[in-house]
mmCIF file of C-alpha atoms and ligand atoms in Angstrom:
data_model
loop_
_atom_site.group_PDB
_atom_site.id
_atom_site.type_symbol
_atom_site.label_atom_id
_atom_site.label_comp_id
_atom_site.label_asym_id
_atom_site.label_seq_id
_atom_site.Cartn_x
_atom_site.Cartn_y
_atom_site.Cartn_z
ATOM 1 C CA MET A 1 63.167 -71.507 -98.691
ATOM 2 C CA SER A 2 64.409 -68.184 -97.199
ATOM 3 C CA PRO A 3 65.316 -65.234 -99.447
ATOM 4 C CA SER A 4 68.756 -65.272 -101.021
ATOM 5 C CA ALA A 5 71.905 -63.749 -99.431
ATOM 6 C CA ILE A 6 72.402 -59.920 -99.826
ATOM 7 C CA ILE A 7 75.542 -58.562 -98.681
ATOM 8 C CA ALA A 8 75.469 -54.806 -97.842
ATOM 9 C CA PRO A 9 78.770 -53.217 -96.933
ATOM 10 C CA SER A 10 78.324 -50.212 -94.678
ATOM 11 C CA ILE A 11 80.220 -47.210 -96.234
ATOM 12 C CA LEU A 12 80.347 -45.739 -92.808
ATOM 13 C CA SER A 13 83.881 -47.463 -92.711
ATOM 14 C CA ALA A 14 84.957 -46.357 -95.969
ATOM 15 C CA ASP A 15 87.237 -43.504 -96.938
ATOM 16 C CA PHE A 16 84.817 -40.488 -96.695
ATOM 17 C CA GLY A 17 87.341 -38.606 -98.808
ATOM 18 C CA ALA A 18 86.959 -40.911 -101.716
ATOM 19 C CA LEU A 19 83.510 -42.240 -101.024
ATOM 20 C CA GLY A 20 82.447 -42.537 -104.692
ATOM 21 C CA LYS A 21 85.309 -44.647 -105.702
ATOM 22 C CA ALA A 22 84.599 -46.778 -102.522
ATOM 23 C CA CYS A 23 81.082 -47.436 -103.503
ATOM 24 C CA SER A 24 81.952 -48.423 -107.121
ATOM 25 C CA ASP A 25 85.081 -50.617 -105.952
ATOM 26 C CA THR A 26 82.756 -52.426 -103.336
ATOM 27 C CA ILE A 27 80.197 -53.189 -105.805
ATOM 28 C CA GLY A 28 82.964 -54.451 -108.075
ATOM 29 C CA GLN A 29 84.159 -56.670 -105.225
ATOM 30 C CA GLY A 30 80.905 -58.548 -105.184
ATOM 31 C CA ALA A 31 78.566 -56.522 -102.960
ATOM 32 C CA ASP A 32 74.801 -56.516 -103.626
ATOM 33 C CA TRP A 33 73.828 -53.415 -101.985
ATOM 34 C CA LEU A 34 75.544 -50.349 -100.394
ATOM 35 C CA HIS A 35 74.399 -49.557 -96.797
ATOM 36 C CA VAL A 36 74.462 -45.898 -96.348
ATOM 37 C CA ASP A 37 74.179 -44.916 -92.830
ATOM 38 C CA ILE A 38 72.490 -41.562 -92.267
ATOM 39 C CA MET A 39 73.255 -39.939 -88.697
ATOM 40 C CA ASP A 40 71.716 -36.683 -87.486
ATOM 41 C CA GLY A 41 73.561 -36.032 -84.278
ATOM 42 C CA HIS A 42 70.110 -36.357 -82.463
ATOM 43 C CA PHE A 43 68.665 -39.742 -82.772
ATOM 44 C CA VAL A 44 72.118 -41.121 -82.470
ATOM 45 C CA PRO A 45 75.345 -39.292 -80.953
ATOM 46 C CA ASN A 46 77.161 -39.218 -84.324
ATOM 47 C CA MET A 47 76.749 -37.405 -87.682
ATOM 48 C CA THR A 48 77.405 -38.483 -91.181
ATOM 49 C CA PHE A 49 76.050 -36.749 -94.193
ATOM 50 C CA GLY A 50 72.652 -35.958 -96.051
ATOM 51 C CA ALA A 51 70.977 -36.288 -99.642
ATOM 52 C CA PRO A 52 73.488 -34.083 -101.370
ATOM 53 C CA VAL A 53 76.297 -36.553 -100.572
ATOM 54 C CA VAL A 54 74.005 -39.489 -101.478
ATOM 55 C CA THR A 55 73.322 -37.742 -104.959
ATOM 56 C CA LYS A 56 77.044 -37.474 -105.536
ATOM 57 C CA ILE A 57 77.855 -41.051 -104.560
ATOM 58 C CA ARG A 58 74.763 -42.337 -106.572
ATOM 59 C CA SER A 59 76.398 -41.266 -109.670
ATOM 60 C CA HIS A 60 79.171 -43.740 -109.192
ATOM 61 C CA VAL A 61 76.911 -46.894 -109.028
ATOM 62 C CA ASP A 62 74.324 -47.818 -111.534
ATOM 63 C CA ARG A 63 70.697 -47.572 -110.112
ATOM 64 C CA PRO A 64 68.980 -50.845 -110.262
ATOM 65 C CA LYS A 65 66.174 -51.185 -112.712
ATOM 66 C CA GLU A 66 64.467 -53.913 -110.662
ATOM 67 C CA ALA A 67 63.601 -53.401 -106.890
ATOM 68 C CA LEU A 68 66.184 -54.536 -104.427
ATOM 69 C CA ALA A 69 68.675 -55.835 -107.198
ATOM 70 C CA LYS A 70 72.487 -55.259 -107.183
ATOM 71 C CA GLY A 71 73.179 -51.598 -106.709
ATOM 72 C CA THR A 72 70.278 -50.881 -104.345
ATOM 73 C CA PHE A 73 71.134 -48.018 -102.018
ATOM 74 C CA ASP A 74 69.898 -49.024 -98.599
ATOM 75 C CA CYS A 75 69.727 -46.086 -96.487
ATOM 76 C CA HIS A 76 69.708 -46.630 -92.875
ATOM 77 C CA MET A 77 68.127 -43.496 -91.498
ATOM 78 C CA MET A 78 69.265 -42.970 -87.880
ATOM 79 C CA ILE A 79 67.408 -39.675 -87.724
ATOM 80 C CA SER A 80 64.768 -38.158 -85.497
ATOM 81 C CA GLU A 81 62.476 -36.945 -88.211
ATOM 82 C CA PRO A 82 62.289 -39.589 -90.612
ATOM 83 C CA LYS A 83 59.229 -38.376 -92.575
ATOM 84 C CA LYS A 84 60.853 -35.066 -93.287
ATOM 85 C CA TRP A 85 63.553 -36.528 -95.555
ATOM 86 C CA VAL A 86 61.823 -38.954 -97.491
ATOM 87 C CA LYS A 87 61.384 -36.911 -100.812
ATOM 88 C CA ASP A 88 64.995 -35.657 -100.613
ATOM 89 C CA PHE A 89 66.416 -38.994 -100.425
ATOM 90 C CA GLN A 90 64.227 -40.463 -103.154
ATOM 91 C CA LYS A 91 65.610 -37.758 -105.409
ATOM 92 C CA ALA A 92 69.202 -38.340 -104.197
ATOM 93 C CA GLY A 93 68.977 -41.949 -105.283
ATOM 94 C CA CYS A 94 67.816 -43.989 -102.194
ATOM 95 C CA ASP A 95 66.020 -47.179 -103.237
ATOM 96 C CA LEU A 96 65.252 -48.544 -99.791
ATOM 97 C CA TYR A 97 64.570 -46.071 -97.087
ATOM 98 C CA CYS A 98 64.901 -47.754 -93.653
ATOM 99 C CA PHE A 99 63.750 -45.701 -90.682
ATOM 100 C CA HIS A 100 63.740 -46.289 -87.056
ATOM 101 C CA TYR A 101 60.519 -47.398 -85.436
ATOM 102 C CA GLU A 102 61.573 -45.540 -82.279
ATOM 103 C CA ALA A 103 62.051 -42.243 -84.261
ATOM 104 C CA ALA A 104 58.659 -42.577 -86.027
ATOM 105 C CA VAL A 105 56.699 -43.155 -82.848
ATOM 106 C CA ASN A 106 58.418 -39.976 -81.303
ATOM 107 C CA SER A 107 58.439 -37.934 -84.601
ATOM 108 C CA THR A 108 56.897 -34.658 -84.522
ATOM 109 C CA ALA A 109 57.850 -33.676 -88.045
ATOM 110 C CA ALA A 110 55.230 -32.836 -90.648
ATOM 111 C CA GLU A 111 55.739 -33.450 -94.472
ATOM 112 C CA SER A 112 57.773 -30.700 -95.244
ATOM 113 C CA PRO A 113 59.955 -27.946 -93.277
ATOM 114 C CA GLU A 114 57.345 -25.297 -94.374
ATOM 115 C CA THR A 115 54.510 -27.248 -92.821
ATOM 116 C CA GLN A 116 56.099 -28.512 -89.764
ATOM 117 C CA SER A 117 53.783 -28.908 -86.791
ATOM 118 C CA ASP A 118 53.180 -31.279 -84.066
ATOM 119 C CA LYS A 119 51.378 -33.541 -86.292
ATOM 120 C CA LYS A 120 52.452 -37.211 -85.661
ATOM 121 C CA THR A 121 52.975 -39.816 -88.399
ATOM 122 C CA SER A 122 52.358 -43.526 -87.518
ATOM 123 C CA PRO A 123 54.964 -46.057 -88.691
ATOM 124 C CA LYS A 124 52.354 -47.631 -90.857
ATOM 125 C CA GLU A 125 51.449 -44.126 -92.672
ATOM 126 C CA LEU A 126 55.284 -43.516 -93.085
ATOM 127 C CA ILE A 127 55.662 -46.933 -94.936
ATOM 128 C CA LYS A 128 52.838 -45.879 -97.193
ATOM 129 C CA TYR A 129 54.398 -42.607 -97.677
ATOM 130 C CA ILE A 130 57.839 -44.129 -98.700
ATOM 131 C CA HIS A 131 56.045 -46.418 -100.922
ATOM 132 C CA ASP A 132 54.203 -43.632 -102.520
ATOM 133 C CA GLN A 133 57.389 -41.969 -103.373
ATOM 134 C CA GLY A 134 58.511 -45.082 -105.300
ATOM 135 C CA MET A 135 61.041 -46.597 -102.779
ATOM 136 C CA ARG A 136 60.992 -49.737 -100.682
ATOM 137 C CA ALA A 137 60.506 -49.256 -97.032
ATOM 138 C CA GLY A 138 62.418 -50.773 -94.191
ATOM 139 C CA VAL A 139 61.936 -50.705 -90.467
ATOM 140 C CA ALA A 140 64.784 -50.845 -88.062
ATOM 141 C CA ILE A 141 64.568 -51.811 -84.164
ATOM 142 C CA LYS A 142 67.249 -50.707 -81.545
ATOM 143 C CA PRO A 143 68.521 -53.368 -79.230
ATOM 144 C CA LYS A 144 66.015 -52.535 -76.435
ATOM 145 C CA THR A 145 63.040 -52.572 -78.808
ATOM 146 C CA ASP A 146 60.740 -55.634 -78.670
ATOM 147 C CA VAL A 147 60.442 -57.507 -81.937
ATOM 148 C CA SER A 148 56.499 -57.502 -81.599
ATOM 149 C CA VAL A 149 56.446 -53.877 -83.079
ATOM 150 C CA LEU A 150 57.611 -55.277 -86.260
ATOM 151 C CA CYS A 151 55.200 -58.180 -86.399
ATOM 152 C CA ASP A 152 52.375 -55.795 -85.763
ATOM 153 C CA LEU A 153 53.361 -53.796 -89.011
ATOM 154 C CA LEU A 154 54.176 -57.075 -91.010
ATOM 155 C CA ASP A 155 50.793 -58.479 -90.159
ATOM 156 C CA ASN A 156 48.900 -55.609 -91.785
ATOM 157 C CA SER A 157 46.668 -56.822 -94.625
ATOM 158 C CA ASN A 158 47.090 -53.496 -96.272
ATOM 159 C CA LYS A 159 50.196 -54.169 -98.351
ATOM 160 C CA ASP A 160 50.858 -50.501 -98.798
ATOM 161 C CA GLU A 161 51.524 -50.090 -95.266
ATOM 162 C CA VAL A 162 53.856 -53.434 -94.866
ATOM 163 C CA PRO A 163 57.489 -52.881 -94.765
ATOM 164 C CA ASP A 164 59.716 -54.627 -97.341
ATOM 165 C CA MET A 165 62.636 -55.344 -94.987
ATOM 166 C CA ALA A 166 63.058 -55.537 -91.115
ATOM 167 C CA LEU A 167 66.236 -54.455 -89.619
ATOM 168 C CA VAL A 168 67.347 -55.978 -86.346
ATOM 169 C CA MET A 169 70.317 -53.818 -84.811
ATOM 170 C CA THR A 170 73.025 -55.823 -83.442
ATOM 171 C CA VAL A 171 74.613 -52.856 -81.646
ATOM 172 C CA GLU A 172 73.332 -49.833 -80.405
ATOM 173 C CA PRO A 173 73.132 -47.445 -83.451
ATOM 174 C CA GLY A 174 75.738 -44.507 -83.833
ATOM 175 C CA PHE A 175 79.129 -46.016 -84.561
ATOM 176 C CA GLY A 176 80.828 -48.697 -86.745
ATOM 177 C CA GLY A 177 83.359 -51.289 -85.171
ATOM 178 C CA GLN A 178 81.273 -52.400 -82.195
ATOM 179 C CA LYS A 179 80.782 -55.674 -80.737
ATOM 180 C CA PHE A 180 78.095 -57.952 -82.199
ATOM 181 C CA MET A 181 75.221 -58.634 -79.691
ATOM 182 C CA PRO A 182 74.191 -62.506 -80.199
ATOM 183 C CA GLU A 183 71.322 -61.880 -77.564
ATOM 184 C CA MET A 184 69.491 -60.189 -80.519
ATOM 185 C CA MET A 185 69.191 -63.531 -82.503
ATOM 186 C CA PRO A 186 66.019 -64.537 -80.783
ATOM 187 C CA LYS A 187 64.437 -61.452 -82.531
ATOM 188 C CA VAL A 188 65.635 -62.721 -85.845
ATOM 189 C CA GLU A 189 64.582 -66.459 -85.172
ATOM 190 C CA ALA A 190 61.074 -65.082 -84.429
ATOM 191 C CA LEU A 191 60.800 -63.132 -87.502
ATOM 192 C CA ARG A 192 62.292 -65.835 -89.697
ATOM 193 C CA LYS A 193 59.971 -68.449 -88.283
ATOM 194 C CA ARG A 194 56.686 -66.409 -88.877
ATOM 195 C CA TYR A 195 57.823 -64.702 -92.048
ATOM 196 C CA PRO A 196 59.905 -67.219 -94.295
ATOM 197 C CA GLU A 197 60.143 -64.922 -97.323
ATOM 198 C CA LEU A 198 60.986 -61.680 -95.333
ATOM 199 C CA ASN A 199 64.250 -59.776 -95.850
ATOM 200 C CA ILE A 200 65.619 -59.829 -92.442
ATOM 201 C CA GLU A 201 68.709 -57.476 -91.994
ATOM 202 C CA VAL A 202 71.220 -57.537 -89.248
ATOM 203 C CA ASP A 203 73.450 -54.489 -88.749
ATOM 204 C CA GLY A 204 76.455 -54.243 -86.279
ATOM 205 C CA GLY A 205 79.605 -56.171 -85.673
ATOM 206 C CA LEU A 206 79.062 -58.739 -88.436
ATOM 207 C CA SER A 207 82.234 -60.367 -89.666
ATOM 208 C CA GLU A 208 83.552 -63.977 -90.393
ATOM 209 C CA LYS A 209 83.512 -64.415 -86.879
ATOM 210 C CA THR A 210 79.894 -63.690 -86.179
ATOM 211 C CA ILE A 211 78.265 -64.425 -89.557
ATOM 212 C CA ASP A 212 77.459 -68.048 -88.637
ATOM 213 C CA THR A 213 75.328 -66.923 -85.471
ATOM 214 C CA ALA A 214 73.361 -64.614 -87.598
ATOM 215 C CA ALA A 215 72.874 -66.889 -90.603
ATOM 216 C CA ASP A 216 71.685 -69.768 -88.255
ATOM 217 C CA ALA A 217 69.120 -67.376 -86.811
ATOM 218 C CA GLY A 218 67.891 -66.701 -90.231
ATOM 219 C CA ALA A 219 69.135 -63.384 -91.382
ATOM 220 C CA ASN A 220 69.653 -63.003 -95.007
ATOM 221 C CA VAL A 221 70.607 -59.258 -95.456
ATOM 222 C CA ILE A 222 74.224 -58.901 -93.925
ATOM 223 C CA VAL A 223 75.587 -55.235 -93.258
ATOM 224 C CA ALA A 224 79.300 -55.238 -92.680
ATOM 225 C CA GLY A 225 81.323 -52.073 -92.260
ATOM 226 C CA SER A 226 84.703 -52.548 -90.593
ATOM 227 C CA ALA A 227 84.858 -56.253 -91.895
ATOM 228 C CA VAL A 228 84.725 -55.355 -95.444
ATOM 229 C CA PHE A 229 86.475 -51.999 -95.365
ATOM 230 C CA GLY A 230 89.182 -53.109 -93.022
ATOM 231 C CA ALA A 231 89.875 -56.303 -94.919
ATOM 232 C CA GLN A 232 93.081 -56.930 -97.119
ATOM 233 C CA ASP A 233 90.784 -58.717 -99.512
ATOM 234 C CA PRO A 234 87.324 -57.249 -99.258
ATOM 235 C CA ALA A 235 86.028 -59.453 -102.191
ATOM 236 C CA ASP A 236 87.006 -62.591 -100.152
ATOM 237 C CA VAL A 237 85.198 -61.184 -97.101
ATOM 238 C CA ILE A 238 82.028 -60.524 -99.129
ATOM 239 C CA SER A 239 82.186 -64.077 -100.492
ATOM 240 C CA LYS A 240 82.503 -65.641 -97.119
ATOM 241 C CA LEU A 241 79.638 -63.862 -95.616
ATOM 242 C CA ARG A 242 77.501 -64.664 -98.636
ATOM 243 C CA ASP A 243 78.308 -68.564 -98.477
ATOM 244 C CA ALA A 244 77.636 -68.740 -94.814
ATOM 245 C CA VAL A 245 74.133 -67.396 -95.537
ATOM 246 C CA GLU A 246 73.609 -69.543 -98.693
ATOM 247 C CA LYS A 247 74.577 -72.728 -97.131
ATOM 248 C CA ARG A 248 71.773 -72.465 -94.615
ATOM 249 C CA ARG A 249 69.003 -71.831 -97.056
HETATM 250 O O1 5RP B 1 74.358 -48.681 -88.479
HETATM 251 C C1 5RP B 1 75.470 -48.675 -88.147
HETATM 252 C C2 5RP B 1 76.088 -48.116 -86.772
HETATM 253 O O2 5RP B 1 74.965 -47.567 -86.222
HETATM 254 C C3 5RP B 1 76.498 -49.377 -89.159
HETATM 255 O O3 5RP B 1 75.790 -49.696 -90.230
HETATM 256 C C4 5RP B 1 77.121 -50.641 -88.541
HETATM 257 O O4 5RP B 1 77.696 -50.336 -87.241
HETATM 258 C C5 5RP B 1 78.059 -51.150 -89.501
HETATM 259 O O5 5RP B 1 79.504 -51.079 -88.995
HETATM 260 P P1 5RP B 1 80.242 -52.442 -88.424
HETATM 261 O O6 5RP B 1 80.129 -53.672 -89.436
HETATM 262 O O7 5RP B 1 81.689 -51.862 -88.506
HETATM 263 O O8 5RP B 1 79.723 -52.746 -87.059
HETATM 264 FE FE1 FE2 B 2 73.539 -49.114 -90.486
#
């Protein structure tokens, strides 16, 4: 049996002028996690916010005592230097630090701004580093990246270096409100077949119209921004997304 449905509204589509309240309201409407999109204007052509804002919104939602339980802050790091910000986000209240594979393999960031050099960090070293800071680690892939890069990480026998979640992007990262890419589903199907217990997240264009396709493929962690925050009744949308995943388990 695949893991339970986890509904993670993306606060990218919330009112940034009242973000703390939007976070607590969404959890009250039945969301499991909050999906927090961090964009640096470099890895993607858009910017959001950094750790100081995460610190402020964290105080509006109880931090989960158990890993990946309700209230988890799922930080989707669309940034060029994923290692550089690990400690800041841990302190700010991130529970699950999900970096982009593409950024890690191109990253030139060292551990801290003081020691920046051209030292490279491999994705598996970065996963261990995130675990060492007490967070869970996720690895995201853009639409043009092959799913085999995730399998290589997931097949590692050293558990410290294995990701806790795989994120298959179903839009090009950078903006909310884009069209879901069903052609990404073979990646999700391949992961579900090989890793029955893995948390597989899909992000971009998820709604009541596209959830069946994602759920059929085996996704269980559902990010939805515009579909939740643009809805008349967000609780109803969250519940329908959950039901669609649960009925396929
Ligand atoms: O990572 C993202 C964009 O890069 C967002 O999480 C995603 O697009 C959610 O928004 P929507 O559900 O409106 O597509
Ligand atoms: Fe995202």
